[in-house]
Amino acid sequence: MLEIAARQLPYHSKTLDVGSHRLRYLDEGSSSGDQPTILCVHGNPTWSFYYRKVIERFSPNIRVVAIDHLGCGRSEKPAKEDFPYTLAAHRDNLISLIDHLNLKNIVLLAHDWGGAIGLSAAHARLQQLAGVILLNTAGFPPPYMPWRISACRWPIVGTPAVRGLNLFAKAAITMAMSRTTLSNDAKEGLLAPYNNWENRVAIDRFVRDIPTRRSHPTYQTLADLEAGLKDFADLPIQLIWGMKDWCFRPECLRRFEQAWPHAKTLELPTTGHYVLEDSPKETLAAIEAFLPTISR
């Protein structure tokens, strides 16, 4: 599987030490002057592999950076006792990467959990942000809990199912699609880093970091993010949404549209959660059309 992933993602990962752990990221292409840098932030259970078509399409002309969160992709996968695996912790790692690379004119491209992580980090570095592109995500406390995710949190059986049987990641390669089906190579590439119990720690912790009550520590992180969404209002924003997503359903899109009435929205009526996999042509074309609107 790793060989298939490497063939489809033929880029050398660079490293950044965050605390005592090693985070990996891709940094392809270059930007000069006022050119934007696309900062790709993945969710769960994907990794930088999810953005391979973005890198291929845009890195010949501009810089594209794609993080692998700790526990994901090619990054180190510390045990849950050695890293908190919270939204705030992933946010802080992303801020460290932005600072390490001295990124300017950032266009945030984020999906799934990457939306909350990326927006939180971008809010902390707002002067370096030039625009936002979101794909099926959220930036607020969850308005509902899909039963298919809730089941992965059940006592006794949840963690063994996610980490032992890899049911969450394996289910995603079919349940996250609607319009099309993933190729075998794409399936194997998405699953490649998550090949044993130890390497699935982040998948399980992401699921358990979804707050269902106000006392959960990540609830306040998301509430603070929602309160800060107004601070993005002067930026160019593109929302690209798979309308057949059972996880980040259209009501999540409407929440963003309420916060950002000036945002451009592309609704993909037959597309599921893995927007870049299910409708790559339309998604890449929308990104390409959006980039020239970045004038910062």
mmCIF file of C-alpha atoms in Angstrom:
data_model
loop_
_atom_site.group_PDB
_atom_site.id
_atom_site.type_symbol
_atom_site.label_atom_id
_atom_site.label_comp_id
_atom_site.label_asym_id
_atom_site.label_seq_id
_atom_site.Cartn_x
_atom_site.Cartn_y
_atom_site.Cartn_z
ATOM 1 C CA MET A 1 0.000 0.000 0.000
ATOM 2 C CA LEU A 2 2.764 2.453 0.834
ATOM 3 C CA GLU A 3 4.266 1.908 -2.610
ATOM 4 C CA ILE A 4 0.919 2.753 -4.249
ATOM 5 C CA ALA A 5 0.602 5.890 -2.123
ATOM 6 C CA ALA A 6 4.141 6.950 -3.016
ATOM 7 C CA ARG A 7 3.449 6.458 -6.706
ATOM 8 C CA GLN A 8 0.350 8.659 -6.561
ATOM 9 C CA LEU A 9 1.936 11.188 -4.204
ATOM 10 C CA PRO A 10 5.516 11.366 -5.538
ATOM 11 C CA TYR A 11 6.647 14.226 -3.320
ATOM 12 C CA HIS A 12 9.272 14.227 -0.591
ATOM 13 C CA SER A 13 7.899 14.999 2.873
ATOM 14 C CA LYS A 14 9.701 17.624 4.908
ATOM 15 C CA THR A 15 9.764 17.565 8.686
ATOM 16 C CA LEU A 16 9.084 19.906 11.575
ATOM 17 C CA ASP A 17 9.652 19.040 15.212
ATOM 18 C CA VAL A 18 6.670 20.047 17.345
ATOM 19 C CA GLY A 19 7.536 19.421 20.955
ATOM 20 C CA SER A 20 9.055 15.960 21.100
ATOM 21 C CA HIS A 21 7.277 14.733 17.984
ATOM 22 C CA ARG A 22 8.005 14.924 14.265
ATOM 23 C CA LEU A 23 5.385 16.329 11.953
ATOM 24 C CA ARG A 24 5.634 15.908 8.176
ATOM 25 C CA TYR A 25 4.329 18.084 5.392
ATOM 26 C CA LEU A 26 4.611 18.613 1.645
ATOM 27 C CA ASP A 27 5.924 21.889 0.245
ATOM 28 C CA GLU A 28 5.793 22.026 -3.535
ATOM 29 C CA GLY A 29 6.150 24.847 -6.048
ATOM 30 C CA SER A 30 7.038 28.407 -5.132
ATOM 31 C CA SER A 31 5.380 31.792 -4.767
ATOM 32 C CA SER A 32 6.855 35.190 -5.397
ATOM 33 C CA GLY A 33 5.567 38.689 -4.852
ATOM 34 C CA ASP A 34 1.858 38.705 -4.168
ATOM 35 C CA GLN A 35 1.239 35.161 -5.380
ATOM 36 C CA PRO A 36 -0.811 33.067 -2.947
ATOM 37 C CA THR A 37 0.292 29.933 -1.166
ATOM 38 C CA ILE A 38 -2.356 27.229 -0.928
ATOM 39 C CA LEU A 39 -2.299 25.672 2.542
ATOM 40 C CA CYS A 40 -4.072 22.295 2.456
ATOM 41 C CA VAL A 41 -5.430 20.969 5.742
ATOM 42 C CA HIS A 42 -6.954 17.487 5.846
ATOM 43 C CA GLY A 43 -9.442 15.907 8.211
ATOM 44 C CA ASN A 44 -10.211 12.416 9.489
ATOM 45 C CA PRO A 45 -9.406 9.753 8.288
ATOM 46 C CA THR A 46 -7.499 11.256 5.361
ATOM 47 C CA TRP A 47 -4.001 12.782 5.028
ATOM 48 C CA SER A 48 -2.066 14.938 2.558
ATOM 49 C CA PHE A 49 -2.750 12.251 -0.062
ATOM 50 C CA TYR A 50 -6.271 13.705 -0.290
ATOM 51 C CA TYR A 51 -4.769 16.840 -1.885
ATOM 52 C CA ARG A 52 -2.575 15.088 -4.464
ATOM 53 C CA LYS A 53 -4.616 16.458 -7.397
ATOM 54 C CA VAL A 54 -4.401 19.990 -5.994
ATOM 55 C CA ILE A 55 -0.619 19.716 -5.761
ATOM 56 C CA GLU A 56 -0.369 18.289 -9.250
ATOM 57 C CA ARG A 57 -2.622 20.992 -10.725
ATOM 58 C CA PHE A 58 -1.319 24.099 -8.991
ATOM 59 C CA SER A 59 2.272 23.555 -7.804
ATOM 60 C CA PRO A 60 3.752 24.199 -11.287
ATOM 61 C CA ASN A 61 2.680 27.839 -10.866
ATOM 62 C CA ILE A 62 2.293 28.576 -7.154
ATOM 63 C CA ARG A 63 3.318 27.147 -3.799
ATOM 64 C CA VAL A 64 1.215 24.400 -2.263
ATOM 65 C CA VAL A 65 1.777 23.217 1.315
ATOM 66 C CA ALA A 66 -0.072 20.181 2.709
ATOM 67 C CA ILE A 67 0.231 19.115 6.336
ATOM 68 C CA ASP A 68 -0.037 15.638 7.806
ATOM 69 C CA HIS A 69 -1.383 16.127 11.329
ATOM 70 C CA LEU A 70 0.398 14.231 14.075
ATOM 71 C CA GLY A 71 -0.955 10.690 14.049
ATOM 72 C CA CYS A 72 -1.804 10.950 10.358
ATOM 73 C CA GLY A 73 -0.176 10.270 7.022
ATOM 74 C CA ARG A 74 3.604 10.268 7.148
ATOM 75 C CA SER A 75 3.804 12.139 10.449
ATOM 76 C CA GLU A 76 4.834 10.510 13.703
ATOM 77 C CA LYS A 77 1.998 8.701 15.454
ATOM 78 C CA PRO A 78 2.496 9.150 19.198
ATOM 79 C CA ALA A 79 0.397 7.208 21.670
ATOM 80 C CA LYS A 80 -2.617 8.998 23.108
ATOM 81 C CA GLU A 81 -0.750 9.316 26.399
ATOM 82 C CA ASP A 82 2.019 11.283 24.670
ATOM 83 C CA PHE A 83 -0.034 13.761 22.639
ATOM 84 C CA PRO A 84 -3.504 15.149 23.453
ATOM 85 C CA TYR A 85 -5.030 14.773 19.957
ATOM 86 C CA THR A 86 -7.383 17.709 20.495
ATOM 87 C CA LEU A 87 -8.486 20.363 18.043
ATOM 88 C CA ALA A 88 -6.437 22.925 19.977
ATOM 89 C CA ALA A 89 -3.314 20.765 19.807
ATOM 90 C CA HIS A 90 -3.625 20.245 16.044
ATOM 91 C CA ARG A 91 -4.307 23.981 15.635
ATOM 92 C CA ASP A 92 -1.155 24.851 17.534
ATOM 93 C CA ASN A 93 0.889 22.479 15.375
ATOM 94 C CA LEU A 94 -0.467 24.143 12.240
ATOM 95 C CA ILE A 95 0.369 27.579 13.612
ATOM 96 C CA SER A 96 3.906 26.303 14.245
ATOM 97 C CA LEU A 97 4.133 25.184 10.619
ATOM 98 C CA ILE A 98 2.851 28.550 9.326
ATOM 99 C CA ASP A 99 5.457 30.330 11.439
ATOM 100 C CA HIS A 100 8.243 27.893 10.537
ATOM 101 C CA LEU A 101 7.635 28.419 6.813
ATOM 102 C CA ASN A 102 6.882 32.136 7.254
ATOM 103 C CA LEU A 103 3.838 31.698 5.042
ATOM 104 C CA LYS A 104 2.283 34.821 3.538
ATOM 105 C CA ASN A 105 -0.753 35.376 1.311
ATOM 106 C CA ILE A 106 -2.201 32.089 2.507
ATOM 107 C CA VAL A 107 -5.227 30.615 0.809
ATOM 108 C CA LEU A 108 -6.578 28.073 3.271
ATOM 109 C CA LEU A 109 -7.974 24.954 1.583
ATOM 110 C CA ALA A 110 -9.572 22.727 4.191
ATOM 111 C CA HIS A 111 -11.871 19.728 4.475
ATOM 112 C CA ASP A 112 -13.608 17.852 7.301
ATOM 113 C CA TRP A 113 -11.779 18.401 10.637
ATOM 114 C CA GLY A 114 -9.246 20.398 8.634
ATOM 115 C CA GLY A 115 -11.776 23.219 8.437
ATOM 116 C CA ALA A 116 -11.912 23.785 12.179
ATOM 117 C CA ILE A 117 -8.167 23.213 12.562
ATOM 118 C CA GLY A 118 -7.286 25.425 9.613
ATOM 119 C CA LEU A 119 -9.696 28.248 10.434
ATOM 120 C CA SER A 120 -8.554 28.299 14.074
ATOM 121 C CA ALA A 121 -4.907 28.534 13.018
ATOM 122 C CA ALA A 122 -5.673 31.095 10.305
ATOM 123 C CA HIS A 123 -7.569 33.238 12.797
ATOM 124 C CA ALA A 124 -4.415 33.374 14.897
ATOM 125 C CA ARG A 125 -2.447 34.534 11.820
ATOM 126 C CA LEU A 126 -5.172 36.579 10.147
ATOM 127 C CA GLN A 127 -2.789 39.168 8.683
ATOM 128 C CA GLN A 128 -1.113 36.401 6.687
ATOM 129 C CA LEU A 129 -4.384 35.078 5.255
ATOM 130 C CA ALA A 130 -5.488 36.047 1.739
ATOM 131 C CA GLY A 131 -8.493 33.793 1.197
ATOM 132 C CA VAL A 132 -10.429 30.705 2.280
ATOM 133 C CA ILE A 133 -11.698 27.667 0.369
ATOM 134 C CA LEU A 134 -13.737 25.166 2.354
ATOM 135 C CA LEU A 135 -14.917 21.696 1.355
ATOM 136 C CA ASN A 136 -17.615 20.073 3.544
ATOM 137 C CA THR A 137 -16.526 21.008 7.035
ATOM 138 C CA ALA A 138 -17.602 23.000 10.095
ATOM 139 C CA GLY A 139 -16.358 25.907 12.166
ATOM 140 C CA PHE A 140 -18.737 25.712 15.113
ATOM 141 C CA PRO A 141 -19.904 23.201 17.742
ATOM 142 C CA PRO A 142 -21.584 20.285 15.954
ATOM 143 C CA PRO A 143 -25.316 20.847 15.468
ATOM 144 C CA TYR A 144 -25.880 17.069 15.386
ATOM 145 C CA MET A 145 -23.992 13.767 15.713
ATOM 146 C CA PRO A 146 -24.369 11.335 12.796
ATOM 147 C CA TRP A 147 -25.189 7.884 14.140
ATOM 148 C CA ARG A 148 -22.453 6.278 12.045
ATOM 149 C CA ILE A 149 -19.877 8.370 13.904
ATOM 150 C CA SER A 150 -21.606 8.052 17.245
ATOM 151 C CA ALA A 151 -21.354 4.257 16.966
ATOM 152 C CA CYS A 152 -17.564 4.556 16.782
ATOM 153 C CA ARG A 153 -17.617 6.129 20.259
ATOM 154 C CA TRP A 154 -19.608 3.412 21.979
ATOM 155 C CA PRO A 155 -18.004 2.090 25.168
ATOM 156 C CA ILE A 156 -16.144 -1.213 24.937
ATOM 157 C CA VAL A 157 -16.663 -1.727 21.189
ATOM 158 C CA GLY A 158 -15.848 1.700 19.688
ATOM 159 C CA THR A 159 -12.067 1.807 19.947
ATOM 160 C CA PRO A 160 -11.561 -1.877 19.029
ATOM 161 C CA ALA A 161 -13.682 -1.302 15.926
ATOM 162 C CA VAL A 162 -11.809 1.852 14.900
ATOM 163 C CA ARG A 163 -8.263 0.818 15.830
ATOM 164 C CA GLY A 164 -8.482 -2.952 15.676
ATOM 165 C CA LEU A 165 -10.681 -3.517 12.615
ATOM 166 C CA ASN A 166 -10.078 -0.136 10.960
ATOM 167 C CA LEU A 167 -13.820 0.143 10.385
ATOM 168 C CA PHE A 168 -13.935 3.950 10.375
ATOM 169 C CA ALA A 169 -11.343 4.445 7.633
ATOM 170 C CA LYS A 170 -12.539 1.440 5.623
ATOM 171 C CA ALA A 171 -16.147 2.602 5.789
ATOM 172 C CA ALA A 172 -15.143 6.084 4.660
ATOM 173 C CA ILE A 173 -13.789 4.915 1.311
ATOM 174 C CA THR A 174 -17.326 3.939 0.332
ATOM 175 C CA MET A 175 -19.606 6.007 2.598
ATOM 176 C CA ALA A 176 -17.790 9.277 1.762
ATOM 177 C CA MET A 177 -18.550 8.848 -1.931
ATOM 178 C CA SER A 178 -21.871 9.358 -3.698
ATOM 179 C CA ARG A 179 -21.456 10.301 -7.341
ATOM 180 C CA THR A 180 -18.635 7.892 -8.175
ATOM 181 C CA THR A 181 -16.539 5.176 -6.541
ATOM 182 C CA LEU A 182 -12.898 5.348 -5.565
ATOM 183 C CA SER A 183 -10.353 3.494 -7.667
ATOM 184 C CA ASN A 184 -8.511 0.680 -5.929
ATOM 185 C CA ASP A 185 -5.336 2.769 -5.989
ATOM 186 C CA ALA A 186 -7.117 5.690 -4.330
ATOM 187 C CA LYS A 187 -8.587 3.400 -1.677
ATOM 188 C CA GLU A 188 -5.213 1.883 -0.901
ATOM 189 C CA GLY A 189 -3.538 5.283 -0.882
ATOM 190 C CA LEU A 190 -6.010 6.744 1.591
ATOM 191 C CA LEU A 191 -5.697 3.703 3.873
ATOM 192 C CA ALA A 192 -1.924 3.248 3.553
ATOM 193 C CA PRO A 193 -0.765 5.084 6.713
ATOM 194 C CA TYR A 194 -3.370 3.389 8.907
ATOM 195 C CA ASN A 195 -2.234 -0.210 8.703
ATOM 196 C CA ASN A 196 -2.209 -1.286 12.367
ATOM 197 C CA TRP A 197 -3.543 -0.531 15.836
ATOM 198 C CA GLU A 198 -0.774 1.928 16.720
ATOM 199 C CA ASN A 199 -1.081 3.834 13.464
ATOM 200 C CA ARG A 200 -4.831 4.342 13.877
ATOM 201 C CA VAL A 201 -4.566 6.272 17.124
ATOM 202 C CA ALA A 202 -5.441 9.642 15.548
ATOM 203 C CA ILE A 203 -8.513 8.270 13.766
ATOM 204 C CA ASP A 204 -9.930 7.137 17.093
ATOM 205 C CA ARG A 205 -8.957 10.330 18.916
ATOM 206 C CA PHE A 206 -10.495 12.575 16.245
ATOM 207 C CA VAL A 207 -13.783 10.731 16.646
ATOM 208 C CA ARG A 208 -13.638 11.145 20.413
ATOM 209 C CA ASP A 209 -12.744 14.832 20.174
ATOM 210 C CA ILE A 210 -16.147 15.691 18.719
ATOM 211 C CA PRO A 211 -17.892 17.566 21.549
ATOM 212 C CA THR A 212 -21.456 16.551 22.339
ATOM 213 C CA ARG A 213 -21.681 18.587 25.533
ATOM 214 C CA ARG A 214 -20.481 21.980 26.672
ATOM 215 C CA SER A 215 -18.160 20.459 29.276
ATOM 216 C CA HIS A 216 -16.058 18.808 26.581
ATOM 217 C CA PRO A 217 -12.827 20.845 26.242
ATOM 218 C CA THR A 218 -13.117 21.112 22.457
ATOM 219 C CA TYR A 219 -16.608 22.594 22.687
ATOM 220 C CA GLN A 220 -15.193 25.927 23.820
ATOM 221 C CA THR A 221 -12.507 25.845 21.142
ATOM 222 C CA LEU A 222 -15.233 25.499 18.501
ATOM 223 C CA ALA A 223 -17.445 28.094 20.173
ATOM 224 C CA ASP A 224 -14.544 30.557 20.121
ATOM 225 C CA LEU A 225 -13.961 29.781 16.462
ATOM 226 C CA GLU A 226 -17.611 30.394 15.625
ATOM 227 C CA ALA A 227 -17.470 33.737 17.421
ATOM 228 C CA GLY A 228 -14.409 34.624 15.337
ATOM 229 C CA LEU A 229 -15.894 33.761 11.937
ATOM 230 C CA LYS A 230 -16.919 37.402 11.526
ATOM 231 C CA ASP A 231 -13.239 38.321 11.404
ATOM 232 C CA PHE A 232 -12.916 36.562 8.025
ATOM 233 C CA ALA A 233 -15.711 38.642 6.495
ATOM 234 C CA ASP A 234 -13.469 40.913 4.396
ATOM 235 C CA LEU A 235 -11.613 38.011 2.769
ATOM 236 C CA PRO A 236 -12.480 36.236 -0.485
ATOM 237 C CA ILE A 237 -14.182 32.962 0.455
ATOM 238 C CA GLN A 238 -15.204 29.991 -1.687
ATOM 239 C CA LEU A 239 -17.468 27.242 -0.345
ATOM 240 C CA ILE A 240 -17.491 24.035 -2.394
ATOM 241 C CA TRP A 241 -20.027 21.564 -1.055
ATOM 242 C CA GLY A 242 -20.977 17.993 -1.766
ATOM 243 C CA MET A 243 -24.699 18.086 -1.112
ATOM 244 C CA LYS A 244 -24.982 14.296 -0.654
ATOM 245 C CA ASP A 245 -22.689 14.289 2.380
ATOM 246 C CA TRP A 246 -24.368 12.573 5.338
ATOM 247 C CA CYS A 247 -21.739 13.939 7.737
ATOM 248 C CA PHE A 248 -21.329 17.656 6.975
ATOM 249 C CA ARG A 249 -24.818 18.093 5.661
ATOM 250 C CA PRO A 250 -26.133 21.165 3.802
ATOM 251 C CA GLU A 251 -27.098 22.828 7.071
ATOM 252 C CA CYS A 252 -23.379 23.218 7.797
ATOM 253 C CA LEU A 253 -23.009 25.057 4.501
ATOM 254 C CA ARG A 254 -25.930 27.320 5.433
ATOM 255 C CA ARG A 255 -24.237 28.182 8.738
ATOM 256 C CA PHE A 256 -21.178 29.396 6.839
ATOM 257 C CA GLU A 257 -23.323 31.312 4.357
ATOM 258 C CA GLN A 258 -25.015 33.099 7.248
ATOM 259 C CA ALA A 259 -21.638 34.064 8.707
ATOM 260 C CA TRP A 260 -20.204 35.028 5.300
ATOM 261 C CA PRO A 261 -23.016 36.252 3.016
ATOM 262 C CA HIS A 262 -20.434 37.473 0.492
ATOM 263 C CA ALA A 263 -18.900 33.995 0.026
ATOM 264 C CA LYS A 264 -19.060 32.283 -3.342
ATOM 265 C CA THR A 265 -20.828 28.932 -3.122
ATOM 266 C CA LEU A 266 -20.613 25.978 -5.459
ATOM 267 C CA GLU A 267 -23.147 23.292 -4.632
ATOM 268 C CA LEU A 268 -22.377 19.880 -6.129
ATOM 269 C CA PRO A 269 -25.782 18.177 -5.997
ATOM 270 C CA THR A 270 -24.714 14.535 -6.396
ATOM 271 C CA THR A 271 -21.341 14.701 -4.590
ATOM 272 C CA GLY A 272 -20.544 13.113 -1.241
ATOM 273 C CA HIS A 273 -18.144 13.931 1.566
ATOM 274 C CA TYR A 274 -14.864 13.278 -0.247
ATOM 275 C CA VAL A 275 -15.435 16.227 -2.556
ATOM 276 C CA LEU A 276 -12.012 16.133 -4.223
ATOM 277 C CA GLU A 277 -12.383 12.431 -4.918
ATOM 278 C CA ASP A 278 -16.043 12.415 -5.949
ATOM 279 C CA SER A 279 -15.975 15.534 -8.165
ATOM 280 C CA PRO A 280 -12.340 16.413 -8.845
ATOM 281 C CA LYS A 281 -12.892 18.165 -12.177
ATOM 282 C CA GLU A 282 -15.510 20.572 -10.830
ATOM 283 C CA THR A 283 -13.654 21.192 -7.576
ATOM 284 C CA LEU A 284 -10.298 21.925 -9.205
ATOM 285 C CA ALA A 285 -11.970 24.199 -11.758
ATOM 286 C CA ALA A 286 -13.670 26.159 -8.968
ATOM 287 C CA ILE A 287 -10.368 26.559 -7.116
ATOM 288 C CA GLU A 288 -8.655 27.689 -10.315
ATOM 289 C CA ALA A 289 -11.372 30.274 -10.974
ATOM 290 C CA PHE A 290 -11.234 31.505 -7.378
ATOM 291 C CA LEU A 291 -7.480 32.086 -7.121
ATOM 292 C CA PRO A 292 -7.402 35.152 -9.418
ATOM 293 C CA THR A 293 -9.884 36.874 -7.076
ATOM 294 C CA ILE A 294 -7.168 36.931 -4.398
ATOM 295 C CA SER A 295 -5.871 40.488 -4.512
ATOM 296 C CA ARG A 296 -4.127 40.776 -1.164
#
